[in-house]
PDB file of C-alpha atoms in Angstrom:
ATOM      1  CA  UNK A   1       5.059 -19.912   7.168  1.00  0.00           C
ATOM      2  CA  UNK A   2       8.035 -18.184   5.035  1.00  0.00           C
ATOM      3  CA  UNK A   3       7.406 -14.785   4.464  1.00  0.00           C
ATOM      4  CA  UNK A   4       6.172 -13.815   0.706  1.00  0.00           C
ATOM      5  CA  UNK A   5       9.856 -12.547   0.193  1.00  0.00           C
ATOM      6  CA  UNK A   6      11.923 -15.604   1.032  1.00  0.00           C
ATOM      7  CA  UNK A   7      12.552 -16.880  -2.322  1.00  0.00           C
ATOM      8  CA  UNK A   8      11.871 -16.836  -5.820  1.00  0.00           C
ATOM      9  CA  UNK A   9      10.675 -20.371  -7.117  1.00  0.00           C
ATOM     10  CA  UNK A  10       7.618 -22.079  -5.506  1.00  0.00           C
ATOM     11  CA  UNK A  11       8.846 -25.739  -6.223  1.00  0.00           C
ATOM     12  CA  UNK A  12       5.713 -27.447  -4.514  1.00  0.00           C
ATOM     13  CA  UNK A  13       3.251 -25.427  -7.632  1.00  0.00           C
ATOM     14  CA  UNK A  14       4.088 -26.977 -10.939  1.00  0.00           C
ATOM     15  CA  UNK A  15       2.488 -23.709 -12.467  1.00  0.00           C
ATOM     16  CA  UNK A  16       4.333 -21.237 -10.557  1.00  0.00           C
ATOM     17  CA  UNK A  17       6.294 -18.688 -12.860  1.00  0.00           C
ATOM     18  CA  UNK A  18       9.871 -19.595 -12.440  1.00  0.00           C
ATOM     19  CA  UNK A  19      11.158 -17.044 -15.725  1.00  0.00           C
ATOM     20  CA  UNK A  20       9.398 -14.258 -13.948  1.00  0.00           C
ATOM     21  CA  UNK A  21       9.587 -11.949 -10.716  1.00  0.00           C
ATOM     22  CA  UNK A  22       7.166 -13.337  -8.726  1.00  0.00           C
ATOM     23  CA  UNK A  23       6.703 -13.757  -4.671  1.00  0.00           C
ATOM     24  CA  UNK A  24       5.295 -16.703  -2.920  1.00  0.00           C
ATOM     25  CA  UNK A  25       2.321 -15.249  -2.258  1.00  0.00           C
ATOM     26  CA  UNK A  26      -0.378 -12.587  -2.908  1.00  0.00           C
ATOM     27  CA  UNK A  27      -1.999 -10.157  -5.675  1.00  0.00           C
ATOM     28  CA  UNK A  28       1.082  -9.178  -7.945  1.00  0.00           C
ATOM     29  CA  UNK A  29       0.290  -5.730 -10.077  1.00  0.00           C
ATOM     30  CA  UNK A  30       2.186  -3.173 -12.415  1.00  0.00           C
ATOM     31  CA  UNK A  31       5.477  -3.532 -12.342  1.00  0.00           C
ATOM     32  CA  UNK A  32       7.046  -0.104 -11.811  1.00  0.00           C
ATOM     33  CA  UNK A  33       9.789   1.759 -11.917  1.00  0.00           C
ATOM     34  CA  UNK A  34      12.614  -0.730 -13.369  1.00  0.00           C
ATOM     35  CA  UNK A  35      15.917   1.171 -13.433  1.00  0.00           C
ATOM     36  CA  UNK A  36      19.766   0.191 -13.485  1.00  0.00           C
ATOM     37  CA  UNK A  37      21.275   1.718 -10.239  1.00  0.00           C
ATOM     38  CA  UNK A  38      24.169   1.115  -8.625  1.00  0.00           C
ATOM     39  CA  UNK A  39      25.533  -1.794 -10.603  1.00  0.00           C
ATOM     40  CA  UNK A  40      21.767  -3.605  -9.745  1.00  0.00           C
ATOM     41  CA  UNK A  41      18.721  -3.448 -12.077  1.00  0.00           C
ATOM     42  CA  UNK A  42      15.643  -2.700  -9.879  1.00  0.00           C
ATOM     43  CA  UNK A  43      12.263  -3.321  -9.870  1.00  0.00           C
ATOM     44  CA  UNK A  44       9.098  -2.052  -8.013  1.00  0.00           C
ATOM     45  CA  UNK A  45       5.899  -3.504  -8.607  1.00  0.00           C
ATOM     46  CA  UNK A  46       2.332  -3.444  -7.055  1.00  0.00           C
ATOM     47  CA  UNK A  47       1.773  -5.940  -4.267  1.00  0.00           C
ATOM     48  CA  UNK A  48      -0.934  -6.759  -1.660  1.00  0.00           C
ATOM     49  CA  UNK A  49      -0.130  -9.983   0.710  1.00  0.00           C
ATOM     50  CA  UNK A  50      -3.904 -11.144   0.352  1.00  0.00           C
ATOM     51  CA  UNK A  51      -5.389 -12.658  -2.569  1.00  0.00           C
ATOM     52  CA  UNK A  52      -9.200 -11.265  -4.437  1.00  0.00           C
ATOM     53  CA  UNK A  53     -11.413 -11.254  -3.356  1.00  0.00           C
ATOM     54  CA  UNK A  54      -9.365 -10.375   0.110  1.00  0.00           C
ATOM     55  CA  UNK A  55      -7.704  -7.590  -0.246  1.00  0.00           C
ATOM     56  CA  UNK A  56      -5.223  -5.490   1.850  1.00  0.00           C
ATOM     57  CA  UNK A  57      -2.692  -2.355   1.218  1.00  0.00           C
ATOM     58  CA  UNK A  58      -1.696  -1.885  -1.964  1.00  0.00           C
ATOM     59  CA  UNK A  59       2.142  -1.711  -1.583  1.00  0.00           C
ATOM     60  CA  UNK A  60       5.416  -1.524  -3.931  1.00  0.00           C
ATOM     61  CA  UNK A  61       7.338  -3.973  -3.386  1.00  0.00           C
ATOM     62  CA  UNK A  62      11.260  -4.149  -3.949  1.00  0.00           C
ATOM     63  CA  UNK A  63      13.415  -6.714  -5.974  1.00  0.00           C
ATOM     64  CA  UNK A  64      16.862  -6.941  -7.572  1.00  0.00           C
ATOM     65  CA  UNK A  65      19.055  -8.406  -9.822  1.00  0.00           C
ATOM     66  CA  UNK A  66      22.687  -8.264 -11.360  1.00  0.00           C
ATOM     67  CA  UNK A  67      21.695 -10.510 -14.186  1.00  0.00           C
ATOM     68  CA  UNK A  68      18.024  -9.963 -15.248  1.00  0.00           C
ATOM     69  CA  UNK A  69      17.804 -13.832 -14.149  1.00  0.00           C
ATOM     70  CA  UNK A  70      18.484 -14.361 -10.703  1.00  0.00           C
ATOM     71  CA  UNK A  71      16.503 -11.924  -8.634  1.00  0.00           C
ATOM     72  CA  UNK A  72      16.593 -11.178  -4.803  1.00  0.00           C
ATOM     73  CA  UNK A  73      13.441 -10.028  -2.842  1.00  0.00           C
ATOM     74  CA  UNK A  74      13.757  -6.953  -0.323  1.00  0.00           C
ATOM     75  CA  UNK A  75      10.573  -6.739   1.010  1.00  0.00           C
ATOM     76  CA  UNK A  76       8.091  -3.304   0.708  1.00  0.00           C
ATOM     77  CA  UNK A  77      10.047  -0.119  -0.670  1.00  0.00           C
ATOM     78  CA  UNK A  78       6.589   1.688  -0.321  1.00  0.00           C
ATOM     79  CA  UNK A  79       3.581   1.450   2.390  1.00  0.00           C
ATOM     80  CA  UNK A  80       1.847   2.795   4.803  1.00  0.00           C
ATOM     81  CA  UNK A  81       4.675   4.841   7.220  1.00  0.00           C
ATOM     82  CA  UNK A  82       5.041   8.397   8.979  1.00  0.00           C
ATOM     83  CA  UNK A  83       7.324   8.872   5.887  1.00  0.00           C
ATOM     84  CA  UNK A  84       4.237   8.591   3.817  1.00  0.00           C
ATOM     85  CA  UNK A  85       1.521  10.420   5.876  1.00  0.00           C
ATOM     86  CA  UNK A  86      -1.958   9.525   4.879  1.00  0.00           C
ATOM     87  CA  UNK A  87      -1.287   7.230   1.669  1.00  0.00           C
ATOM     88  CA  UNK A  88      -3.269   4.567   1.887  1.00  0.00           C
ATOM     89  CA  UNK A  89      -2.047   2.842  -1.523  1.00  0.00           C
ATOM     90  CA  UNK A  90       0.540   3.204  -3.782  1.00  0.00           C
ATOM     91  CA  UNK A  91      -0.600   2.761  -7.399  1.00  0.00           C
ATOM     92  CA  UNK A  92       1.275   3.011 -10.965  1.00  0.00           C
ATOM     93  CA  UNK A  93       4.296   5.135 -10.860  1.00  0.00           C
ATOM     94  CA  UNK A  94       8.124   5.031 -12.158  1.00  0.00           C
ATOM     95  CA  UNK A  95      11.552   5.444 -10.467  1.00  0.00           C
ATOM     96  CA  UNK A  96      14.496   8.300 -11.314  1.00  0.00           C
ATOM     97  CA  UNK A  97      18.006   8.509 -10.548  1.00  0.00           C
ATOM     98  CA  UNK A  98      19.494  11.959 -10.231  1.00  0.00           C
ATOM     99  CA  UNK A  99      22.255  12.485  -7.687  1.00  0.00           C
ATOM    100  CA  UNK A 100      22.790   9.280  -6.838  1.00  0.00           C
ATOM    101  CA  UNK A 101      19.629   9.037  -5.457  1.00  0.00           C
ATOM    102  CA  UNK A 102      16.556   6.979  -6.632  1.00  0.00           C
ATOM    103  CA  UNK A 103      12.933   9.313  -6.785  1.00  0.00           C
ATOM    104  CA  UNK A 104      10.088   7.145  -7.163  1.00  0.00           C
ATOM    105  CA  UNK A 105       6.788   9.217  -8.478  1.00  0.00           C
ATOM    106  CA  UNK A 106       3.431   7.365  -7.749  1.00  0.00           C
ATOM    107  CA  UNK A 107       0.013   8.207  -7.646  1.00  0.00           C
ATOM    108  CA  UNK A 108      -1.246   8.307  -4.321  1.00  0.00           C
ATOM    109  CA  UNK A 109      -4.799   6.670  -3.135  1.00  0.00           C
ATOM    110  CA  UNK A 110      -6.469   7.852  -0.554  1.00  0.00           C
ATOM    111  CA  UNK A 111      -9.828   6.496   0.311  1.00  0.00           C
ATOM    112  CA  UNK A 112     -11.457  10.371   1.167  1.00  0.00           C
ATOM    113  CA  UNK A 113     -10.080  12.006  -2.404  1.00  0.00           C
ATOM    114  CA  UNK A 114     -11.729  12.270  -5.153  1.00  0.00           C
ATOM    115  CA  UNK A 115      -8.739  12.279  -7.258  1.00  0.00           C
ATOM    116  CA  UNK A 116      -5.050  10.308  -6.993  1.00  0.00           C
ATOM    117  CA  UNK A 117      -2.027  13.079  -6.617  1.00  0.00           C
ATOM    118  CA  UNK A 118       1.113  12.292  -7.872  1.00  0.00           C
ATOM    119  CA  UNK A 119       3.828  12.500  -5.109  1.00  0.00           C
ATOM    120  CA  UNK A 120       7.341  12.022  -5.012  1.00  0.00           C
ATOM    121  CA  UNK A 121       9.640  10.052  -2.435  1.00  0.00           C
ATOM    122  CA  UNK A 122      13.251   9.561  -2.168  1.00  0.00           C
ATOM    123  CA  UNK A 123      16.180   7.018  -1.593  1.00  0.00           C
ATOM    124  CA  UNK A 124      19.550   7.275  -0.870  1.00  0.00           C
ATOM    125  CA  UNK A 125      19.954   3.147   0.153  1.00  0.00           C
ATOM    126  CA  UNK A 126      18.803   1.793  -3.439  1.00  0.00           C
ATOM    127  CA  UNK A 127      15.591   1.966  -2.500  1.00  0.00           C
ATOM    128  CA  UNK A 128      15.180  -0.108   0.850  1.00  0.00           C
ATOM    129  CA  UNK A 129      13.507   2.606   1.706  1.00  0.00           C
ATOM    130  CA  UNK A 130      11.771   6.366   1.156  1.00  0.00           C
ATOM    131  CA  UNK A 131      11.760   9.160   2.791  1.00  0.00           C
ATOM    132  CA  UNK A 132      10.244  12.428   2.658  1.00  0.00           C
ATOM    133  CA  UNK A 133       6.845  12.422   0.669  1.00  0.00           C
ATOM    134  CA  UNK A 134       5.775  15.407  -1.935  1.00  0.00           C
ATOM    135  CA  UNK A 135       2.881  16.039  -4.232  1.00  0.00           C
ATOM    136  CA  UNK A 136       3.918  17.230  -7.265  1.00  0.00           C
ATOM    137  CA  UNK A 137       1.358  18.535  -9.377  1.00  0.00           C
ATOM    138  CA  UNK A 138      -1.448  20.938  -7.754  1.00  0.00           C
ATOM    139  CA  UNK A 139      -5.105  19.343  -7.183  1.00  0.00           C
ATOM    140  CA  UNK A 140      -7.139  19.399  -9.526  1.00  0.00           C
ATOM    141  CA  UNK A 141      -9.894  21.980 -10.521  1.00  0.00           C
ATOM    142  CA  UNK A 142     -13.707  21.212  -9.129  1.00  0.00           C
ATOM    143  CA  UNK A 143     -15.276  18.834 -11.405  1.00  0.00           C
ATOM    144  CA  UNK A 144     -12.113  16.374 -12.394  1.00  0.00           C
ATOM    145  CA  UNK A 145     -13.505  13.250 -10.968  1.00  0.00           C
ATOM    146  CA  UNK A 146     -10.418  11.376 -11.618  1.00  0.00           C
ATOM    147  CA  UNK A 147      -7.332  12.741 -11.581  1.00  0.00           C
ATOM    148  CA  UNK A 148      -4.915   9.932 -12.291  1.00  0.00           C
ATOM    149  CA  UNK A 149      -6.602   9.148 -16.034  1.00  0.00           C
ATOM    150  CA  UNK A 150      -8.215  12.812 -15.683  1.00  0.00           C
ATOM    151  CA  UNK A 151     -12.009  12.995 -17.198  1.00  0.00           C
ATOM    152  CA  UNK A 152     -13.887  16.324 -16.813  1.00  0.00           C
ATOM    153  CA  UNK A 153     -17.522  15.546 -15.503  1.00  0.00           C
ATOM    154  CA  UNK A 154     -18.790  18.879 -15.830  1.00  0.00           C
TER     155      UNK A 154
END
C-alpha cells in the first residue's frame, strides 16, 4: 500500500476532494500554520493515519505548493520525537518566519495534564523538520481546568 503522502488525487473515489489538500488516507483536522516561505506557500494541518472511531497520534503534517494548485506532500513536520519530549499530540497552532527560520507554536497534549501548554519549535529546512521544543507561556494557576480555551472551575 502507498503511503498516505504519495499523491494528491485518489482517482479510484469519485468523491475524493481533488480542489483541496487532502492525503490518501486518514482523519484530516485544522489546517495550521499556512505561510509563504522561501518562494513555497506552506501548510500544516492536523493528521492521524487511522480513521474514527480508530484513532492514533495526532500529528501535523507538511505540504507545499508554488501555485496554491498543485501541492506536494512531505510527510509529518510534527510527532512524537526526542525533539519533542513527552508530546503526545500536536493540536491547533500557527507557523512564524523570523530569521529565516519557520517557528511553529502549538498547543501541546499530553494525556497526564490537566491543561494544553503552548510550546514553540523551530526550522531551519522549511519545515521538514523541528527542533528544539519550548513552552511558552507559564502553567496555569490551580483551578484552570483547561488551559487551551481557559475556563476557571473554581
Amino acid at each position: 500500500m502507498n503511503s498516505p503522502f504519495s499523491h494528491l488525487g485518489n482517482k479510484m473515489d469519485a468523491h475524493f476532494p481533488i480542489a483541496h489538500v487532502r492525503p490518501e488516507w486518514g482523519w484530516v483536522n485544522d489546517p495550521n500554520g499556512p505561510i509563504w516561505h522561501r518562494g513555497r506557500f506552506h501548510l500544516f494541518f492536523q493528521y492521524v493515519e487511522a480513521v474514527p472511531p480508530q484513532m492514533g497520534d495526532v500529528v501535523w503534517a507538511h505540504c507545499s505548493s508554488t501555485d496554491l494548485v498543485s501541492w506536494e506532500m512531505h510527510g509529518t513536520a510534527l510527532g512524537r520525537s526526542s525533539e519533542h519530549p513527552g508530546v503526545e499530540a500536536f493540536w491547533s497552532g500557527n507557523t512564524v518566519e523570523h530569521a529565516g527560520r519557520l517557528h511553529a507554536f502549538y498547543a501541546a497534549f499530553r494525556g497526564s495534564d490537566r491543561y494544553q501548554p503552548p510550546r514553540m519549535t523551530s526550522s531551519e529546512d522549511g519545515g521538514l523538520s523541528f527542533f528544539g521544543d519550548y513552552e511558552v507561556v507559564a502553567p496555569p494557576e490551580e483551578g484552570v481546568e483547561i488551559f487551551r480555551d481557559p475556563q476557571r472551575t473554581t
